[in-house]
Amino acid sequence: MIMKTLVCLFFALLSISSMAQKPVRVAVAGLSHGHVGWIFNRKDKTDIQLVGIWETNPDLVKQFTERYKLDPKLFYSDLNKMLDETKPEAVSAFGAISEHVVVVRACAPRKISVMVEKPLATTFADAREIQQLATKNNIHVLTNYETSWYASNQHVNQLIQDGKLGEIRKVMVNDGHQGPKEIGVSKEFFAILTDPAKNGAGALVDFGCYGANLMTWLMKGERPISVTAVTHQNKPDIYKNVDDEASIILQYPKAQCIIQGSWNWSFARKDMEVYGNKGYAVAVNATTVRQRLQEKAPEETLKLEPRPAPYTDPFSVLADVVQGGLKLDQNDLYGLPVNVTVVEILETAKEAAKTGKTIFLKK
């Protein structure tokens, strides 16, 4: 009897283990975003299963079918039909930022979680609607930022949590590159980035969102008191409808954040400087930090190991969250609370730049 019970228990545990390792069924919504190649270039991983692709542009369908040797049966021109026939557990959106709310409207009632590329939405109203839909239907909506993977940013945040920097006084976040055309993005992605309706703005949204995301996280979800912003077109012949240069100042009761999003940097960069009243730390890149924690101590440079799995791959994070193996903190970089505030900051920054005035956020 005992042996029989043990055998049953063994097979039950084996069954649970097998279920836990079952790939998450994932569909793709859109192929026009420049980051979409990530999901097709991870064949060495088995944590997700691609079950469908929604794309209305036949040229993109043909291009991706040939490039990645994809089964034509994966493609759908109707989003709702794809969701109903393929029954994904999660959808990864790779279209225009303005389409994120459309994807969530379709997925949420079907209890399908969603991951979007940064930022969450083009308008604060859309961001709040996404949050309401996610809450009502009990789904996850993640926003993917490359800088969320950085060991350097995590290290700096831990220094803050441990009190080694003291209270945050000034943060500077610099993100961008030479420009979408200059680095050779696809014509479809270029069309999104340079369309103020589809992208929300130019460099202000494309790269300003990183600083808003990181600062809101460092401040544990606190919203700024005020937002000031200046935008400019250094290259109006290329970017005639959107800004290519943006500087945003976020003011808090005892801290200030300067966000510089630009399509005019000499080279691509994603770095962050945090200064407290006890010390400072600079996240130079994904795995390098320069820090000085005491007034009389010299600056030191640390070389960090990359973050462990699943944090090196957004789709692994998505799979773990959907399966319940990973629970996001209240103010996680990927989470809705932080990213709804990010969109509020960006929308306010656009208005501040347009009017030339500092705008104070309502409590």
GROMACS .gro file of C-alpha atoms in nm:
model
  363
    1MET     CA    1   0.000   0.000   0.000
    2ILE     CA    2   0.282   0.240   0.095
    3MET     CA    3   0.473   0.148  -0.221
    4LYS     CA    4   0.163   0.208  -0.434
    5THR     CA    5   0.115   0.549  -0.271
    6LEU     CA    6   0.478   0.642  -0.335
    7VAL     CA    7   0.453   0.539  -0.699
    8CYS     CA    8   0.138   0.750  -0.745
    9LEU     CA    9   0.309   1.043  -0.577
   10PHE     CA   10   0.614   1.005  -0.802
   11PHE     CA   11   0.406   1.013  -1.120
   12ALA     CA   12   0.201   1.305  -0.990
   13LEU     CA   13   0.520   1.505  -0.928
   14LEU     CA   14   0.652   1.400  -1.268
   15SER     CA   15   0.330   1.522  -1.428
   16ILE     CA   16   0.352   1.857  -1.245
   17SER     CA   17   0.715   1.897  -1.350
   18SER     CA   18   0.625   1.820  -1.711
   19MET     CA   19   0.344   2.076  -1.701
   20ALA     CA   20   0.577   2.341  -1.557
   21GLN     CA   21   0.817   2.293  -1.845
   22LYS     CA   22   0.549   2.306  -2.113
   23PRO     CA   23   0.620   2.592  -2.357
   24VAL     CA   24   0.399   2.897  -2.329
   25ARG     CA   25   0.186   2.946  -2.641
   26VAL     CA   26   0.280   3.291  -2.777
   27ALA     CA   27   0.149   3.485  -3.076
   28VAL     CA   28   0.303   3.794  -3.237
   29ALA     CA   29   0.096   4.104  -3.314
   30GLY     CA   30   0.269   4.302  -3.586
   31LEU     CA   31   0.603   4.273  -3.767
   32SER     CA   32   0.688   4.636  -3.835
   33HIS     CA   33   0.881   4.708  -3.515
   34GLY     CA   34   1.257   4.678  -3.548
   35HIS     CA   35   1.290   4.453  -3.242
   36VAL     CA   36   1.063   4.177  -3.371
   37GLY     CA   37   1.360   3.973  -3.495
   38TRP     CA   38   1.437   3.879  -3.134
   39ILE     CA   39   1.155   3.627  -3.119
   40PHE     CA   40   1.270   3.451  -3.436
   41ASN     CA   41   1.635   3.435  -3.332
   42ARG     CA   42   1.606   3.225  -3.018
   43LYS     CA   43   1.567   2.874  -3.159
   44ASP     CA   44   1.798   2.736  -2.891
   45LYS     CA   45   1.527   2.808  -2.628
   46THR     CA   46   1.212   2.606  -2.576
   47ASP     CA   47   1.020   2.809  -2.317
   48ILE     CA   48   0.776   2.950  -2.573
   49GLN     CA   49   0.596   2.812  -2.878
   50LEU     CA   50   0.509   3.050  -3.161
   51VAL     CA   51   0.150   2.972  -3.261
   52GLY     CA   52   0.042   3.268  -3.475
   53ILE     CA   53   0.139   3.601  -3.631
   54TRP     CA   54  -0.095   3.890  -3.703
   55GLU     CA   55   0.023   4.118  -3.983
   56THR     CA   56  -0.178   4.309  -4.243
   57ASN     CA   57   0.114   4.409  -4.467
   58PRO     CA   58   0.162   4.134  -4.731
   59ASP     CA   59   0.514   4.253  -4.810
   60LEU     CA   60   0.620   4.199  -4.448
   61VAL     CA   61   0.450   3.860  -4.441
   62LYS     CA   62   0.644   3.752  -4.750
   63GLN     CA   63   0.968   3.900  -4.617
   64PHE     CA   64   0.950   3.725  -4.279
   65THR     CA   65   0.825   3.397  -4.426
   66GLU     CA   66   1.129   3.379  -4.649
   67ARG     CA   67   1.386   3.517  -4.401
   68TYR     CA   68   1.297   3.286  -4.114
   69LYS     CA   69   1.152   2.992  -4.313
   70LEU     CA   70   0.816   3.030  -4.137
   71ASP     CA   71   0.505   2.823  -4.207
   72PRO     CA   72   0.258   3.041  -4.403
   73LYS     CA   73  -0.020   2.894  -4.188
   74LEU     CA   74   0.114   3.097  -3.894
   75PHE     CA   75   0.002   3.425  -4.053
   76TYR     CA   76  -0.333   3.599  -4.007
   77SER     CA   77  -0.460   3.932  -4.136
   78ASP     CA   78  -0.734   3.941  -3.870
   79LEU     CA   79  -0.625   3.978  -3.507
   80ASN     CA   80  -0.942   3.841  -3.349
   81LYS     CA   81  -0.945   3.539  -3.580
   82MET     CA   82  -0.583   3.462  -3.491
   83LEU     CA   83  -0.656   3.480  -3.119
   84ASP     CA   84  -0.963   3.259  -3.146
   85GLU     CA   85  -0.803   2.995  -3.368
   86THR     CA   86  -0.453   2.973  -3.218
   87LYS     CA   87  -0.553   3.031  -2.853
   88PRO     CA   88  -0.225   3.181  -2.729
   89GLU     CA   89  -0.151   3.227  -2.361
   90ALA     CA   90   0.037   3.547  -2.437
   91VAL     CA   91   0.084   3.793  -2.722
   92SER     CA   92   0.396   3.995  -2.794
   93ALA     CA   93   0.316   4.320  -2.976
   94PHE     CA   94   0.560   4.446  -3.241
   95GLY     CA   95   0.359   4.709  -3.423
   96ALA     CA   96   0.318   5.082  -3.374
   97ILE     CA   97   0.302   5.207  -3.014
   98SER     CA   98  -0.047   5.341  -3.087
   99GLU     CA   99  -0.160   4.982  -3.159
  100HIS     CA  100  -0.077   4.856  -2.810
  101VAL     CA  101  -0.418   4.950  -2.674
  102VAL     CA  102  -0.583   4.777  -2.973
  103VAL     CA  103  -0.397   4.455  -2.897
  104VAL     CA  104  -0.484   4.466  -2.527
  105ARG     CA  105  -0.851   4.536  -2.606
  106ALA     CA  106  -0.857   4.215  -2.810
  107CYS     CA  107  -0.652   4.004  -2.569
  108ALA     CA  108  -0.782   4.108  -2.228
  109PRO     CA  109  -1.139   3.968  -2.256
  110ARG     CA  110  -0.987   3.643  -2.380
  111LYS     CA  111  -0.761   3.629  -2.069
  112ILE     CA  112  -0.446   3.651  -2.283
  113SER     CA  113  -0.147   3.832  -2.131
  114VAL     CA  114   0.046   4.084  -2.341
  115MET     CA  115   0.401   4.212  -2.369
  116VAL     CA  116   0.463   4.534  -2.562
  117GLU     CA  117   0.777   4.714  -2.670
  118LYS     CA  118   0.850   5.038  -2.487
  119PRO     CA  119   0.671   5.259  -2.408
  120LEU     CA  120   0.333   5.125  -2.298
  121ALA     CA  121   0.120   5.367  -2.501
  122THR     CA  122   0.122   5.694  -2.693
  123THR     CA  123  -0.133   5.864  -2.466
  124PHE     CA  124  -0.204   5.866  -2.094
  125ALA     CA  125  -0.568   5.781  -2.168
  126ASP     CA  126  -0.462   5.466  -2.357
  127ALA     CA  127  -0.222   5.370  -2.076
  128ARG     CA  128  -0.497   5.398  -1.816
  129GLU     CA  129  -0.736   5.198  -2.034
  130ILE     CA  130  -0.475   4.923  -2.070
  131GLN     CA  131  -0.430   4.916  -1.692
  132GLN     CA  132  -0.806   4.897  -1.635
  133LEU     CA  133  -0.845   4.615  -1.889
  134ALA     CA  134  -0.558   4.419  -1.733
  135THR     CA  135  -0.700   4.459  -1.382
  136LYS     CA  136  -1.056   4.374  -1.483
  137ASN     CA  137  -0.953   4.061  -1.674
  138ASN     CA  138  -0.668   3.956  -1.443
  139ILE     CA  139  -0.399   3.945  -1.712
  140HIS     CA  140  -0.037   4.058  -1.720
  141VAL     CA  141   0.071   4.347  -1.941
  142LEU     CA  142   0.448   4.386  -1.953
  143THR     CA  143   0.651   4.662  -2.116
  144ASN     CA  144   0.988   4.554  -2.248
  145TYR     CA  145   1.289   4.784  -2.204
  146GLU     CA  146   1.639   4.666  -2.284
  147THR     CA  147   1.769   4.855  -1.979
  148SER     CA  148   1.554   4.638  -1.751
  149TRP     CA  149   1.802   4.358  -1.823
  150TYR     CA  150   2.108   4.559  -1.722
  151ALA     CA  151   2.301   4.427  -1.423
  152SER     CA  152   2.444   4.777  -1.382
  153ASN     CA  153   2.105   4.938  -1.323
  154GLN     CA  154   2.010   4.667  -1.077
  155HIS     CA  155   2.338   4.720  -0.891
  156VAL     CA  156   2.282   5.095  -0.866
  157ASN     CA  157   1.929   5.043  -0.738
  158GLN     CA  158   2.060   4.799  -0.476
  159LEU     CA  159   2.311   5.061  -0.359
  160ILE     CA  160   2.017   5.295  -0.306
  161GLN     CA  161   1.818   5.030  -0.119
  162ASP     CA  162   2.118   4.958   0.103
  163GLY     CA  163   2.156   5.328   0.183
  164LYS     CA  164   2.506   5.351   0.036
  165LEU     CA  165   2.424   5.650  -0.183
  166GLY     CA  166   2.207   5.821   0.074
  167GLU     CA  167   1.901   6.010  -0.049
  168ILE     CA  168   1.874   6.055  -0.426
  169ARG     CA  169   1.944   6.415  -0.523
  170LYS     CA  170   2.016   6.411  -0.898
  171VAL     CA  171   1.977   6.152  -1.171
  172MET     CA  172   2.084   6.187  -1.534
  173VAL     CA  173   1.976   5.933  -1.794
  174ASN     CA  174   2.118   5.948  -2.147
  175ASP     CA  175   1.974   5.733  -2.424
  176GLY     CA  176   1.974   5.723  -2.802
  177HIS     CA  177   2.187   5.689  -3.112
  178GLN     CA  178   2.277   5.875  -3.431
  179GLY     CA  179   1.921   5.855  -3.563
  180PRO     CA  180   1.687   5.589  -3.710
  181LYS     CA  181   1.784   5.665  -4.070
  182GLU     CA  182   2.151   5.694  -3.980
  183ILE     CA  183   2.161   5.348  -3.820
  184GLY     CA  184   1.958   5.193  -4.102
  185VAL     CA  185   1.624   5.085  -3.953
  186SER     CA  186   1.372   4.923  -4.188
  187LYS     CA  187   1.137   5.144  -4.389
  188GLU     CA  188   0.841   5.009  -4.191
  189PHE     CA  189   1.002   5.090  -3.856
  190PHE     CA  190   1.116   5.430  -3.983
  191ALA     CA  191   0.756   5.507  -4.080
  192ILE     CA  192   0.643   5.435  -3.725
  193LEU     CA  193   0.919   5.629  -3.552
  194THR     CA  194   0.862   5.941  -3.761
  195ASP     CA  195   0.482   5.941  -3.731
  196PRO     CA  196   0.366   6.148  -3.430
  197ALA     CA  197   0.037   5.955  -3.414
  198LYS     CA  198   0.189   5.607  -3.429
  199ASN     CA  199   0.494   5.673  -3.209
  200GLY     CA  200   0.368   5.961  -2.996
  201ALA     CA  201   0.667   6.182  -3.077
  202GLY     CA  202   1.022   6.136  -3.202
  203ALA     CA  203   1.327   6.103  -2.978
  204LEU     CA  204   1.125   6.231  -2.682
  205VAL     CA  205   0.920   5.910  -2.678
  206ASP     CA  206   1.166   5.671  -2.843
  207PHE     CA  207   1.442   5.738  -2.591
  208GLY     CA  208   1.292   5.968  -2.329
  209CYS     CA  209   1.085   5.673  -2.210
  210TYR     CA  210   1.396   5.496  -2.075
  211GLY     CA  211   1.474   5.773  -1.829
  212ALA     CA  212   1.111   5.806  -1.719
  213ASN     CA  213   1.098   5.430  -1.664
  214LEU     CA  214   1.421   5.413  -1.465
  215MET     CA  215   1.353   5.721  -1.253
  216THR     CA  216   1.001   5.611  -1.160
  217TRP     CA  217   1.149   5.276  -1.056
  218LEU     CA  218   1.429   5.434  -0.852
  219MET     CA  219   1.169   5.658  -0.681
  220LYS     CA  220   0.955   5.353  -0.597
  221GLY     CA  221   0.664   5.468  -0.810
  222GLU     CA  222   0.656   5.829  -0.694
  223ARG     CA  223   0.534   6.075  -0.958
  224PRO     CA  224   0.728   6.397  -1.014
  225ILE     CA  225   0.595   6.732  -0.895
  226SER     CA  226   0.663   6.898  -1.229
  227VAL     CA  227   0.786   6.832  -1.581
  228THR     CA  228   0.986   7.069  -1.802
  229ALA     CA  229   1.093   6.981  -2.156
  230VAL     CA  230   1.266   7.122  -2.460
  231THR     CA  231   1.255   6.955  -2.802
  232HIS     CA  232   1.418   7.045  -3.132
  233GLN     CA  233   1.467   6.931  -3.489
  234ASN     CA  234   1.837   6.934  -3.572
  235LYS     CA  235   1.762   6.739  -3.890
  236PRO     CA  236   1.424   6.863  -4.017
  237ASP     CA  237   1.504   6.739  -4.366
  238ILE     CA  238   1.501   6.382  -4.229
  239TYR     CA  239   1.263   6.410  -3.933
  240LYS     CA  240   1.019   6.677  -4.051
  241ASN     CA  241   0.719   6.568  -3.840
  242VAL     CA  242   0.883   6.477  -3.508
  243ASP     CA  243   1.158   6.594  -3.276
  244ASP     CA  244   1.505   6.439  -3.299
  245GLU     CA  245   1.633   6.604  -2.980
  246ALA     CA  246   1.464   6.610  -2.639
  247SER     CA  247   1.562   6.709  -2.286
  248ILE     CA  248   1.320   6.648  -1.998
  249ILE     CA  249   1.355   6.767  -1.637
  250LEU     CA  250   1.155   6.588  -1.368
  251GLN     CA  251   1.137   6.765  -1.033
  252TYR     CA  252   1.064   6.577  -0.710
  253PRO     CA  253   1.048   6.717  -0.353
  254LYS     CA  254   1.418   6.647  -0.294
  255ALA     CA  255   1.545   6.509  -0.625
  256GLN     CA  256   1.578   6.608  -0.988
  257CYS     CA  257   1.609   6.391  -1.297
  258ILE     CA  258   1.745   6.510  -1.631
  259ILE     CA  259   1.651   6.285  -1.921
  260GLN     CA  260   1.829   6.329  -2.253
  261GLY     CA  261   1.675   6.137  -2.541
  262SER     CA  262   1.842   6.201  -2.872
  263TRP     CA  263   1.882   6.092  -3.231
  264ASN     CA  264   2.199   6.302  -3.247
  265TRP     CA  265   2.449   6.121  -3.028
  266SER     CA  266   2.790   6.043  -3.176
  267PHE     CA  267   2.735   5.677  -3.094
  268ALA     CA  268   2.459   5.467  -2.940
  269ARG     CA  269   2.434   5.494  -2.563
  270LYS     CA  270   2.218   5.386  -2.268
  271ASP     CA  271   2.369   5.507  -1.942
  272MET     CA  272   2.250   5.641  -1.608
  273GLU     CA  273   2.413   5.854  -1.336
  274VAL     CA  274   2.271   5.861  -0.984
  275TYR     CA  275   2.399   6.106  -0.723
  276GLY     CA  276   2.297   6.083  -0.360
  277ASN     CA  277   2.400   6.286  -0.056
  278LYS     CA  278   2.648   6.011   0.044
  279GLY     CA  279   2.789   5.887  -0.287
  280TYR     CA  280   2.730   5.833  -0.656
  281ALA     CA  281   2.712   5.551  -0.907
  282VAL     CA  282   2.721   5.556  -1.285
  283ALA     CA  283   2.580   5.268  -1.491
  284VAL     CA  284   2.810   5.303  -1.791
  285ASN     CA  285   2.664   5.013  -1.985
  286ALA     CA  286   2.489   4.682  -1.914
  287THR     CA  287   2.768   4.539  -1.699
  288THR     CA  288   2.996   4.830  -1.601
  289VAL     CA  289   2.951   5.062  -1.301
  290ARG     CA  290   3.167   5.347  -1.177
  291GLN     CA  291   3.101   5.434  -0.816
  292ARG     CA  292   3.231   5.641  -0.528
  293LEU     CA  293   3.066   5.568  -0.196
  294GLN     CA  294   3.271   5.778   0.043
  295GLU     CA  295   3.405   6.131   0.016
  296LYS     CA  296   3.766   6.032   0.084
  297ALA     CA  297   3.752   5.708  -0.112
  298PRO     CA  298   3.861   5.693  -0.478
  299GLU     CA  299   3.621   5.611  -0.757
  300GLU     CA  300   3.614   5.240  -0.843
  301THR     CA  301   3.503   5.061  -1.158
  302LEU     CA  302   3.313   4.735  -1.131
  303LYS     CA  303   3.268   4.473  -1.402
  304LEU     CA  304   2.950   4.281  -1.329
  305GLU     CA  305   2.822   3.948  -1.449
  306PRO     CA  306   2.513   3.968  -1.672
  307ARG     CA  307   2.185   3.907  -1.496
  308PRO     CA  308   2.091   3.538  -1.472
  309ALA     CA  309   1.806   3.374  -1.660
  310PRO     CA  310   1.532   3.460  -1.727
  311TYR     CA  311   1.639   3.828  -1.722
  312THR     CA  312   1.863   3.810  -2.028
  313ASP     CA  313   1.565   3.742  -2.256
  314PRO     CA  314   1.228   3.924  -2.253
  315PHE     CA  315   1.041   3.620  -2.384
  316SER     CA  316   1.177   3.406  -2.102
  317VAL     CA  317   1.056   3.671  -1.857
  318LEU     CA  318   0.715   3.668  -2.028
  319ALA     CA  319   0.697   3.288  -2.009
  320ASP     CA  320   0.790   3.280  -1.640
  321VAL     CA  321   0.539   3.551  -1.551
  322VAL     CA  322   0.256   3.381  -1.742
  323GLN     CA  323   0.334   3.044  -1.582
  324GLY     CA  324   0.351   3.198  -1.235
  325GLY     CA  325   0.716   3.117  -1.173
  326LEU     CA  326   0.811   3.485  -1.163
  327LYS     CA  327   0.610   3.743  -0.968
  328LEU     CA  328   0.689   4.104  -1.052
  329ASP     CA  329   0.739   4.356  -0.772
  330GLN     CA  330   0.481   4.633  -0.735
  331ASN     CA  331   0.718   4.882  -0.899
  332ASP     CA  332   0.897   4.648  -1.139
  333LEU     CA  333   1.052   4.805  -1.450
  334TYR     CA  334   0.829   4.580  -1.662
  335GLY     CA  335   0.511   4.637  -1.459
  336LEU     CA  336   0.201   4.844  -1.525
  337PRO     CA  337   0.217   5.091  -1.232
  338VAL     CA  338   0.559   5.224  -1.334
  339ASN     CA  339   0.481   5.227  -1.705
  340VAL     CA  340   0.148   5.406  -1.675
  341THR     CA  341   0.339   5.682  -1.493
  342VAL     CA  342   0.600   5.677  -1.771
  343VAL     CA  343   0.332   5.760  -2.028
  344GLU     CA  344   0.194   6.036  -1.804
  345ILE     CA  345   0.544   6.186  -1.786
  346LEU     CA  346   0.595   6.165  -2.163
  347GLU     CA  347   0.258   6.319  -2.242
  348THR     CA  348   0.325   6.601  -1.996
  349ALA     CA  349   0.674   6.651  -2.144
  350LYS     CA  350   0.524   6.691  -2.493
  351GLU     CA  351   0.286   6.956  -2.363
  352ALA     CA  352   0.565   7.131  -2.172
  353ALA     CA  353   0.782   7.142  -2.484
  354LYS     CA  354   0.492   7.268  -2.695
  355THR     CA  355   0.395   7.548  -2.456
  356GLY     CA  356   0.743   7.633  -2.330
  357LYS     CA  357   0.617   7.610  -1.974
  358THR     CA  358   0.688   7.389  -1.673
  359ILE     CA  359   0.381   7.179  -1.602
  360PHE     CA  360   0.288   7.076  -1.249
  361LEU     CA  361   0.123   6.735  -1.218
  362LYS     CA  362  -0.205   6.705  -1.033
  363LYS     CA  363  -0.197   6.497  -0.716
   0.00000   0.00000   0.00000
